[in-house]
Coordinates of N, CA and C in Angstrom, one line a residue:
Chain A
E388 N -37.2 1.1 8.0 CA -36.2 1.7 7.9 C -36.2 3.0 7.0
T389 N -35.3 3.9 7.2 CA -35.3 5.2 6.5 C -34.7 5.1 5.2
V390 N -35.4 5.3 4.2 CA -35.0 5.2 2.7 C -34.3 6.4 2.4
M391 N -33.2 6.7 1.9 CA -32.5 7.8 1.2 C -32.4 7.6 -0.5
T392 N -32.8 8.7 -0.9 CA -33.1 8.6 -2.3 C -32.4 9.7 -3.1
Q393 N -31.3 9.5 -3.9 CA -30.5 10.5 -4.4 C -30.9 10.7 -6.0
S394 N -30.7 12.0 -6.1 CA -31.0 12.4 -7.6 C -30.1 13.6 -8.0
P395 N -29.8 13.6 -9.3 CA -30.3 12.5 -10.3 C -29.1 11.4 -10.3
A396 N -29.4 10.2 -10.7 CA -28.4 9.1 -10.8 C -27.3 9.4 -11.4
T397 N -27.2 10.1 -12.5 CA -26.0 10.6 -13.2 C -26.0 12.1 -13.5
L398 N -24.9 12.7 -13.2 CA -25.1 14.2 -13.6 C -23.8 14.6 -14.3
S399 N -24.1 15.0 -15.7 CA -23.0 15.4 -16.7 C -22.7 16.9 -16.3
V400 N -21.3 17.3 -16.2 CA -21.0 18.7 -15.8 C -19.6 19.1 -16.6
S401 N -19.6 19.9 -16.9 CA -18.0 20.4 -17.6 C -17.1 20.9 -16.4
P402 N -16.1 20.9 -16.5 CA -15.0 21.2 -15.6 C -15.2 23.0 -15.5
G403 N -15.3 23.4 -14.1 CA -15.4 24.6 -13.8 C -16.8 25.2 -13.5
E404 N -17.7 24.0 -14.1 CA -19.1 24.4 -13.8 C -19.5 24.0 -12.1
R405 N -20.8 24.4 -12.0 CA -21.3 23.9 -10.6 C -22.2 22.7 -10.8
A406 N -22.2 22.0 -9.6 CA -23.0 20.6 -9.5 C -23.6 20.8 -8.3
T407 N -25.1 20.3 -8.5 CA -25.9 20.2 -7.4 C -26.6 19.0 -7.1
L408 N -26.4 18.2 -6.0 CA -26.7 16.8 -6.0 C -27.8 16.8 -4.7
S409 N -28.8 16.2 -5.0 CA -30.0 16.1 -4.2 C -30.1 14.8 -3.3
C410 N -30.6 14.7 -2.3 CA -30.8 13.7 -1.3 C -32.1 13.9 -0.4
R411 N -33.0 12.9 -0.6 CA -34.2 12.9 0.1 C -34.2 11.7 1.1
A412 N -34.8 12.0 2.2 CA -35.0 11.0 3.4 C -36.5 10.7 3.4
S413 N -36.8 9.5 3.6 CA -38.3 9.1 3.7 C -39.1 9.4 5.0
Q414 N -38.2 9.8 6.2 CA -38.6 10.7 7.3 C -37.5 11.4 7.9
S415 N -37.7 12.3 8.8 CA -36.7 13.4 9.1 C -35.5 12.7 9.7
V416 N -34.4 13.2 9.4 CA -33.2 12.4 9.9 C -32.7 13.9 10.6
G417 N -33.4 14.8 10.9 CA -32.8 16.1 11.5 C -31.5 16.6 10.5
N418 N -30.4 16.9 10.9 CA -29.2 17.2 10.3 C -28.3 16.1 10.7
N419 N -28.4 14.8 11.0 CA -27.5 13.8 10.8 C -27.1 13.3 9.3
L420 N -27.0 14.1 8.5 CA -26.6 13.5 7.2 C -25.4 14.0 6.6
A421 N -24.7 12.5 6.3 CA -23.3 12.8 5.7 C -23.4 12.8 4.0
W422 N -22.2 13.3 3.5 CA -21.9 12.9 2.3 C -20.3 12.3 2.1
Y423 N -20.5 11.3 1.1 CA -19.1 10.8 0.8 C -18.8 10.8 -0.6
Q424 N -17.6 10.9 -1.1 CA -17.1 10.7 -2.3 C -16.4 9.3 -2.6
Q425 N -16.7 8.8 -3.7 CA -16.0 7.5 -3.9 C -15.6 7.4 -5.2
K426 N -14.3 7.4 -5.5 CA -13.4 7.0 -6.8 C -13.4 5.8 -7.1
P427 N -13.3 5.1 -8.4 CA -13.3 3.8 -8.7 C -12.0 3.1 -7.9
G428 N -12.4 1.8 -7.3 CA -11.3 1.0 -6.7 C -10.9 1.7 -5.4
Q429 N -11.6 2.9 -4.8 CA -11.2 3.4 -3.5 C -12.5 3.2 -2.6
A430 N -12.2 3.4 -1.3 CA -13.0 3.6 -0.5 C -13.7 4.7 -0.2
P431 N -14.9 4.8 0.2 CA -15.6 6.2 0.3 C -14.8 7.2 1.2
R432 N -14.9 8.5 0.8 CA -14.2 9.4 1.6 C -15.2 10.3 2.2
L433 N -15.2 10.5 3.7 CA -16.1 11.5 4.1 C -15.9 12.9 3.7
L434 N -16.8 13.6 3.2 CA -16.8 15.1 2.8 C -17.6 16.0 3.6
I435 N -18.8 15.7 4.2 CA -19.6 16.6 5.0 C -20.2 15.7 5.9
S436 N -20.2 16.1 7.3 CA -21.0 15.7 8.4 C -21.9 16.8 8.9
G437 N -23.0 16.3 9.6 CA -24.0 17.2 10.2 C -24.8 18.2 9.3
A438 N -24.7 17.5 8.1 CA -25.4 18.1 6.9 C -24.6 19.2 6.2
S439 N -23.7 19.7 6.9 CA -23.0 21.1 6.3 C -21.6 21.4 6.7
T440 N -20.9 20.5 7.7 CA -19.7 20.7 8.2 C -18.7 19.8 7.5
R441 N -18.0 20.7 6.7 CA -16.8 19.9 5.9 C -15.9 19.2 6.8
A442 N -15.6 18.0 6.4 CA -14.5 17.2 6.9 C -13.1 17.7 7.0
T443 N -12.2 17.2 7.7 CA -10.9 17.8 7.7 C -10.3 17.8 6.1
G444 N -9.6 18.7 5.8 CA -9.1 18.3 4.7 C -9.8 18.7 3.3
I445 N -11.3 18.8 3.5 CA -12.1 19.0 2.3 C -12.2 20.2 1.8
P446 N -12.0 20.6 0.4 CA -12.1 22.0 -0.1 C -13.2 22.6 0.0
A447 N -13.1 23.8 0.3 CA -14.4 24.9 0.2 C -15.2 24.8 -0.6
R448 N -15.0 24.3 -2.0 CA -15.9 24.3 -3.1 C -17.0 23.3 -2.9
F449 N -16.8 22.6 -1.9 CA -17.7 21.4 -1.3 C -18.7 21.8 0.0
S450 N -19.9 22.2 -0.5 CA -20.8 22.7 0.6 C -22.1 21.8 0.7
G451 N -22.5 21.8 2.0 CA -23.9 20.8 2.2 C -24.8 21.6 2.9
S452 N -26.0 21.3 2.7 CA -27.2 22.3 3.2 C -28.4 21.4 3.4
G453 N -29.1 21.8 4.2 CA -30.6 21.0 4.2 C -30.8 20.6 5.8
S454 N -31.9 20.4 6.2 CA -32.3 19.5 7.1 C -33.5 18.9 7.2
G455 N -33.9 17.9 8.1 CA -35.1 17.2 8.0 C -35.1 16.0 6.9
T456 N -35.8 16.3 5.8 CA -35.8 15.2 4.7 C -34.8 15.8 3.3
E457 N -34.9 16.7 3.2 CA -34.3 17.5 2.0 C -32.7 18.1 2.1
F458 N -31.8 17.2 1.5 CA -30.5 18.0 1.5 C -29.7 17.9 0.2
T459 N -28.9 18.9 0.2 CA -28.0 19.3 -1.2 C -26.6 19.1 -0.9
L460 N -25.8 18.6 -1.8 CA -24.6 18.9 -1.8 C -24.1 19.5 -3.2
T461 N -23.2 20.7 -2.8 CA -23.1 21.5 -4.0 C -21.4 21.7 -4.2
I462 N -21.1 21.5 -5.4 CA -19.6 21.6 -5.7 C -19.5 22.8 -6.6
S463 N -19.1 23.8 -6.2 CA -19.2 25.1 -6.7 C -18.5 25.1 -8.2
S464 N -17.5 24.6 -8.2 CA -16.4 25.0 -9.6 C -15.8 23.4 -9.6
L465 N -16.3 22.4 -10.4 CA -15.9 21.2 -10.8 C -14.2 21.0 -11.2
Q466 N -13.6 20.4 -10.4 CA -12.0 20.2 -10.8 C -12.1 18.6 -11.3
S467 N -11.0 18.3 -11.9 CA -11.2 17.1 -12.6 C -11.0 15.9 -11.6
E468 N -10.5 16.3 -10.6 CA -10.6 15.0 -9.3 C -11.8 15.1 -8.6
D469 N -12.8 16.0 -8.9 CA -14.1 15.8 -8.3 C -15.1 14.9 -9.2
F470 N -14.6 14.2 -10.2 CA -15.5 13.3 -11.0 C -15.6 11.9 -10.4
A471 N -16.5 11.5 -9.6 CA -16.8 10.4 -8.8 C -18.1 10.1 -8.5
V472 N -18.3 9.2 -7.7 CA -19.8 8.9 -7.3 C -20.0 9.2 -5.8
Y473 N -21.1 10.0 -5.7 CA -21.2 10.7 -4.4 C -22.4 10.0 -3.7
Y474 N -22.4 9.6 -2.2 CA -23.4 9.0 -1.5 C -23.7 9.9 -0.2
C475 N -25.0 9.9 -0.1 CA -25.5 10.6 1.2 C -25.9 9.4 2.1
Q476 N -25.7 9.7 3.3 CA -26.1 8.7 4.5 C -26.6 9.3 5.6
Q477 N -27.8 8.5 6.2 CA -28.4 9.2 7.4 C -28.0 8.4 8.5
C478 N -27.4 9.1 9.6 CA -27.0 8.3 11.1 C -28.1 9.0 12.2
N479 N -29.3 9.2 11.8 CA -30.2 9.6 12.8 C -30.9 8.5 13.4
N480 N -31.5 7.6 12.2 CA -32.5 6.6 12.7 C -32.0 5.3 12.6
W481 N -32.3 4.0 13.3 CA -31.7 2.9 13.1 C -32.5 2.1 12.1
P482 N -31.9 1.5 11.1 CA -30.4 1.3 11.0 C -29.8 2.4 10.2
P483 N -28.5 2.7 10.2 CA -27.9 3.8 9.1 C -28.0 3.3 7.9
T484 N -28.5 4.1 6.8 CA -28.9 3.9 5.5 C -28.1 4.9 4.6
F485 N -27.7 4.5 3.4 CA -27.2 5.2 2.3 C -28.0 5.3 1.1
G486 N -28.0 6.3 0.4 CA -28.5 6.4 -0.8 C -28.0 5.8 -2.1
G487 N -28.6 5.9 -2.9 CA -28.1 4.9 -4.2 C -26.9 5.4 -4.9
G488 N -26.5 6.8 -4.6 CA -25.4 7.4 -5.3 C -25.8 8.1 -6.5
T489 N -25.0 9.5 -6.7 CA -24.9 10.2 -7.8 C -23.6 10.1 -8.5
K490 N -23.5 9.6 -9.9 CA -22.4 9.7 -10.5 C -22.1 10.9 -11.2
V491 N -21.0 11.6 -10.9 CA -20.9 13.1 -11.6 C -19.8 12.8 -12.5
E492 N -20.1 12.7 -13.8 CA -19.4 12.6 -15.1 C -19.0 13.7 -15.9
I493 N -17.9 13.7 -16.5 CA -17.3 14.8 -17.4 C -18.5 15.0 -18.8
K494 N -18.8 16.2 -18.9 CA -19.8 16.5 -20.0 C -18.9 16.6 -21.2
Chain B
E1043 N -0.8 8.1 13.4 CA -1.7 7.8 12.3 C -3.0 7.1 12.3
V1044 N -4.1 7.5 11.8 CA -5.1 6.6 11.8 C -5.3 5.8 10.6
Q1045 N -5.5 4.4 10.9 CA -5.3 3.4 9.9 C -6.2 2.1 10.2
L1046 N -7.0 1.7 9.0 CA -7.8 0.6 9.2 C -7.1 -0.3 7.9
V1047 N -7.0 -1.7 8.3 CA -6.3 -2.7 7.2 C -7.2 -3.7 7.3
E1048 N -8.0 -4.0 6.1 CA -8.9 -5.4 6.3 C -8.0 -6.4 5.7
S1049 N -8.3 -7.7 6.0 CA -8.1 -8.8 5.4 C -8.6 -10.0 5.6
G1050 N -8.6 -11.1 4.8 CA -9.5 -12.2 5.1 C -10.3 -12.6 3.9
G1051 N -10.6 -11.8 2.9 CA -11.5 -11.9 1.8 C -10.9 -13.2 0.9
G1052 N -11.8 -13.3 0.0 CA -11.6 -14.3 -1.0 C -12.9 -15.1 -1.6
L1053 N -12.7 -16.3 -2.3 CA -13.5 -16.8 -3.1 C -14.0 -18.0 -2.2
V1054 N -15.2 -18.3 -1.9 CA -15.9 -19.3 -0.9 C -17.4 -19.6 -1.5
Q1055 N -17.4 -21.2 -1.3 CA -18.6 -21.8 -2.1 C -19.9 -21.3 -1.2
P1056 N -21.1 -21.2 -2.0 CA -22.3 -21.1 -1.1 C -22.6 -21.8 0.2
G1057 N -23.0 -21.5 1.3 CA -22.9 -22.1 2.6 C -21.8 -22.3 3.3
G1058 N -20.6 -21.6 2.7 CA -19.2 -21.8 3.5 C -19.1 -20.7 4.3
S1059 N -17.7 -20.7 4.9 CA -17.5 -19.5 5.8 C -16.2 -18.6 5.7
L1060 N -15.9 -17.6 6.0 CA -14.9 -16.8 6.1 C -14.9 -15.8 7.3
R1061 N -13.6 -15.4 7.6 CA -13.4 -14.6 8.5 C -12.6 -13.4 8.4
L1062 N -13.3 -12.0 8.4 CA -12.5 -11.2 7.8 C -12.0 -10.3 9.1
S1063 N -10.8 -9.8 9.1 CA -10.2 -8.9 10.2 C -9.8 -7.4 9.6
C1064 N -9.9 -6.7 10.7 CA -9.7 -5.2 10.7 C -8.7 -4.9 11.7
A1065 N -7.6 -4.6 11.0 CA -6.6 -4.1 12.1 C -6.3 -2.6 12.3
A1066 N -6.5 -2.1 13.2 CA -6.6 -0.6 13.5 C -5.9 -0.1 14.7
S1067 N -5.3 1.2 14.3 CA -4.3 1.8 14.8 C -4.9 1.9 16.5
E1068 N -4.1 2.1 17.4 CA -4.5 2.3 18.8 C -5.4 3.2 18.9
F1069 N -5.3 4.4 18.3 CA -6.2 5.4 18.7 C -7.6 5.1 18.4
I1070 N -7.8 4.4 17.1 CA -9.2 4.0 16.7 C -9.6 3.1 17.5
S1071 N -8.9 2.0 18.0 CA -9.3 1.0 18.7 C -9.8 1.3 20.1
A1072 N -9.4 2.4 20.7 CA -9.7 2.9 21.8 C -11.0 3.7 21.9
T1073 N -11.2 4.3 21.0 CA -12.0 5.5 20.7 C -13.3 5.3 20.0
Y1074 N -13.1 4.5 19.0 CA -14.5 4.4 18.0 C -15.1 3.0 18.2
Y1075 N -16.6 3.1 17.8 CA -17.1 1.8 17.4 C -16.4 1.6 16.1
I1076 N -16.6 0.5 15.5 CA -16.3 -0.2 14.5 C -17.3 -0.8 13.6
S1077 N -17.6 -0.4 12.6 CA -18.5 -1.2 11.6 C -18.2 -1.8 10.4
W1078 N -18.7 -2.8 9.8 CA -18.5 -3.4 8.7 C -19.5 -2.7 7.5
V1079 N -19.1 -2.3 6.6 CA -20.1 -1.8 5.5 C -19.6 -2.5 4.3
R1080 N -20.6 -3.0 3.7 CA -20.2 -3.5 2.2 C -20.8 -3.0 0.8
Q1081 N -20.1 -3.4 -0.3 CA -20.6 -2.8 -1.6 C -20.5 -3.9 -2.5
A1082 N -21.7 -4.4 -3.0 CA -21.8 -5.2 -4.0 C -21.1 -4.8 -5.3
P1083 N -20.8 -5.5 -6.1 CA -20.2 -5.0 -7.4 C -21.3 -4.1 -8.2
G1084 N -20.6 -3.0 -8.5 CA -21.4 -2.1 -9.1 C -22.7 -1.5 -8.4
K1085 N -22.5 -1.7 -7.1 CA -23.7 -1.4 -6.3 C -23.4 -0.2 -5.2
G1086 N -24.3 0.1 -4.4 CA -24.1 1.2 -3.5 C -23.7 0.5 -2.2
L1087 N -23.7 1.3 -1.3 CA -23.1 1.1 0.1 C -24.2 0.4 1.1
E1088 N -23.7 -0.5 2.0 CA -24.9 -1.0 2.8 C -24.1 -1.2 4.1
W1089 N -24.4 -0.8 5.2 CA -24.1 -1.0 6.8 C -24.4 -2.5 7.0
V1090 N -23.7 -3.4 7.4 CA -23.6 -4.6 8.0 C -23.7 -4.9 9.3
A1091 N -22.7 -4.4 10.1 CA -22.8 -4.7 11.5 C -21.8 -3.5 12.3
K1092 N -22.0 -3.6 13.6 CA -21.2 -2.7 14.5 C -21.0 -3.2 15.6
I1093 N -19.8 -2.8 16.3 CA -19.4 -3.4 17.5 C -18.9 -2.1 18.6
K1094 N -19.4 -2.0 19.7 CA -19.0 -0.7 20.6 C -17.2 -1.1 21.1
Q1095 N -16.9 0.1 21.4 CA -15.4 0.0 21.8 C -15.1 -1.2 22.6
D1096 N -15.9 -1.4 23.8 CA -15.7 -2.8 24.7 C -16.2 -4.0 24.2
G1097 N -16.9 -4.1 23.1 CA -17.5 -5.1 22.8 C -18.7 -5.5 23.4
S1098 N -19.4 -4.5 24.0 CA -20.7 -5.1 25.0 C -22.0 -4.5 24.2
E1099 N -21.6 -4.0 23.0 CA -23.0 -4.0 22.2 C -22.5 -4.4 20.6
K1100 N -23.6 -5.0 20.0 CA -23.1 -5.4 18.5 C -24.6 -5.3 17.9
Y1101 N -24.6 -4.9 16.8 CA -25.8 -4.7 16.0 C -25.6 -5.2 14.6
Y1102 N -26.5 -5.9 14.0 CA -26.5 -6.4 12.7 C -27.7 -5.9 11.7
V1103 N -27.4 -5.6 10.5 CA -28.6 -5.8 9.4 C -29.5 -7.0 9.4
D1104 N -30.5 -6.8 9.4 CA -31.5 -8.1 9.3 C -31.2 -9.1 8.4
S1105 N -30.6 -8.8 7.2 CA -30.3 -9.7 6.3 C -28.9 -10.7 7.0
V1106 N -28.2 -10.4 7.8 CA -27.2 -11.1 8.0 C -27.2 -11.9 9.8
K1107 N -28.4 -11.2 10.1 CA -28.5 -11.9 11.7 C -28.7 -13.2 11.5
G1108 N -28.0 -13.9 12.6 CA -27.7 -15.3 12.9 C -26.7 -16.2 12.0
R1109 N -26.2 -15.3 11.1 CA -25.4 -15.8 10.1 C -23.6 -15.2 10.2
F1110 N -23.9 -13.8 10.5 CA -22.5 -12.9 10.6 C -22.4 -12.8 12.3
T1111 N -21.1 -12.6 12.6 CA -20.9 -12.6 14.0 C -19.6 -11.5 14.1
I1112 N -19.7 -10.4 14.9 CA -18.7 -9.3 15.1 C -18.0 -9.3 16.3
S1113 N -16.9 -9.5 16.4 CA -16.2 -9.5 17.9 C -14.9 -8.5 17.7
R1114 N -14.5 -8.3 18.7 CA -13.1 -7.4 18.7 C -12.2 -8.0 19.9
D1115 N -10.9 -7.6 19.5 CA -9.8 -8.1 20.4 C -9.0 -6.7 20.5
N1116 N -9.4 -5.8 21.7 CA -8.7 -4.6 21.8 C -7.2 -4.9 22.1
A1117 N -6.7 -5.7 22.9 CA -5.4 -6.3 23.1 C -4.5 -6.2 21.6
E1118 N -5.5 -6.8 20.6 CA -4.8 -7.0 19.2 C -5.1 -5.8 18.3
K1119 N -5.9 -5.0 19.0 CA -6.3 -3.7 17.8 C -7.0 -4.2 16.7
S1120 N -7.8 -5.2 16.8 CA -8.4 -5.8 15.6 C -10.0 -6.0 16.0
V1121 N -10.8 -6.0 14.9 CA -12.2 -6.3 14.9 C -12.4 -7.5 13.9
Y1122 N -13.2 -8.2 14.1 CA -13.5 -9.5 13.2 C -14.9 -10.0 12.8
L1123 N -15.2 -10.2 11.5 CA -16.5 -10.4 11.0 C -16.4 -11.9 10.7
Q1124 N -17.0 -12.8 11.5 CA -17.2 -14.2 11.1 C -18.5 -14.3 10.3
M1125 N -18.3 -14.9 9.3 CA -19.3 -14.9 8.3 C -19.6 -16.5 7.8
D1126 N -20.9 -17.0 8.4 CA -21.1 -18.4 8.1 C -22.3 -18.4 7.1
S1127 N -22.7 -19.8 6.7 CA -23.6 -19.8 5.8 C -23.8 -18.6 4.4
L1128 N -22.8 -18.5 3.9 CA -22.6 -17.5 2.8 C -23.6 -17.6 1.8
R1129 N -24.0 -16.6 1.3 CA -25.1 -16.7 0.1 C -24.3 -15.8 -1.1
A1130 N -24.7 -16.3 -2.3 CA -24.4 -15.4 -3.5 C -24.5 -14.0 -3.2
E1131 N -25.6 -13.5 -2.6 CA -25.9 -11.8 -2.4 C -25.0 -11.3 -1.3
D1132 N -24.1 -12.2 -0.6 CA -23.1 -11.6 0.1 C -21.8 -11.2 -0.6
T1133 N -21.9 -11.5 -1.8 CA -20.7 -11.2 -2.5 C -20.4 -9.5 -2.6
A1134 N -19.2 -9.1 -2.1 CA -19.2 -7.8 -2.0 C -17.7 -7.4 -1.5
V1135 N -17.2 -6.0 -1.7 CA -16.2 -5.5 -1.0 C -16.7 -5.1 0.4
Y1136 N -16.1 -5.6 1.4 CA -16.4 -5.5 2.9 C -15.3 -4.4 3.4
Y1137 N -15.7 -3.4 3.8 CA -14.8 -2.4 4.4 C -15.1 -2.1 6.0
C1138 N -14.1 -2.2 6.7 CA -14.5 -1.7 8.3 C -14.2 -0.3 8.3
A1139 N -14.9 0.6 9.1 CA -14.9 1.9 9.3 C -15.3 2.6 10.6
T1140 N -14.8 3.6 11.1 CA -15.0 3.9 12.4 C -16.1 4.8 12.6
T1141 N -16.9 4.9 13.6 CA -18.1 5.6 13.7 C -18.1 5.9 15.1
L1142 N -19.3 6.6 15.7 CA -19.7 6.9 16.9 C -21.3 7.3 16.8
P1143 N -22.0 7.1 17.8 CA -23.4 7.2 17.8 C -23.8 8.8 17.3
F1144 N -24.7 8.6 16.3 CA -25.3 9.8 15.6 C -24.1 10.7 14.5
R1145 N -23.1 9.6 14.4 CA -22.0 10.3 13.6 C -21.8 9.3 12.1
P1146 N -21.3 10.0 11.2 CA -20.9 9.1 10.2 C -19.6 8.4 10.1
Y1147 N -19.1 7.8 9.0 CA -18.0 7.0 9.0 C -16.8 8.0 8.7
D1148 N -16.0 8.2 9.6 CA -15.0 9.0 9.4 C -13.6 8.4 8.7
Y1149 N -13.3 7.4 9.1 CA -12.2 6.5 8.6 C -12.7 5.3 8.2
W1150 N -11.9 4.9 6.9 CA -12.3 3.7 6.3 C -10.9 2.9 6.0
G1151 N -11.1 1.5 5.9 CA -10.1 0.6 5.4 C -10.1 0.7 3.8
Q1152 N -9.4 0.1 3.3 CA -9.2 -0.1 1.8 C -10.1 -1.2 1.1
G1153 N -10.6 -1.9 2.3 CA -11.6 -3.1 1.7 C -11.0 -4.4 1.4
T1154 N -11.9 -5.5 1.5 CA -11.6 -6.8 1.2 C -12.5 -7.4 0.4
L1155 N -12.2 -8.0 -0.8 CA -13.4 -8.5 -1.8 C -13.7 -9.9 -1.2
V1156 N -15.0 -10.3 -0.9 CA -15.5 -11.5 -0.9 C -16.4 -12.1 -1.9
T1157 N -15.9 -13.3 -2.4 CA -16.9 -13.8 -3.7 C -17.5 -15.0 -3.3
V1158 N -18.9 -15.2 -3.3 CA -19.4 -16.3 -2.9 C -19.8 -17.0 -4.1
S1159 N -19.5 -17.9 -4.6 CA -19.9 -18.7 -6.0 C -19.4 -20.1 -6.1
S1160 N -20.0 -20.9 -6.6 CA -19.6 -22.2 -6.8 C -18.8 -22.5 -8.0

């Protein structure tokens, strides 16, 4: 199966600063890569599909990039509601697999 | 409105069974594959099973093959996960979510907690 590795595990950022999260695939997933945000006690929420397309209602401060095996989620200016855990997921190869997550916490 | 609502979770002894339900709005039921995705306490996300719109295709992660069965009743707009021979490592919040081939999970339910413990 395709192993998804996210880094760092924890990212400490001050409100208003930029956050850059990485996701690496053990084999090419093309651009079939999604990002999710999960807050405590809530279901994951789709942020980005197709590596770079924001889902409906997702603010423009969230952007995704990359293809093949290397992907990045950037939050341009962190708001208080953005502190959460972020997961990447590939839907190109069988079975679908998730990364281990990056926790974005307040610095 | 797009909506998924899970139910059926609870505490069960190792070796026991549970049946989870996912009630979907009519739009979802007719359009999407439905998957079950689980999350063990404090851990990440793991896809468990998937069923096509008409129930003709079913897929499972290796760790649940032969123990879990996914099914759907489109008349009832519901998807089910029958879980038998439960193990401690099946303890998790189980979410149902919509998907299509090569697509991520667009819509999620709120989840239902399954605890396998003696």
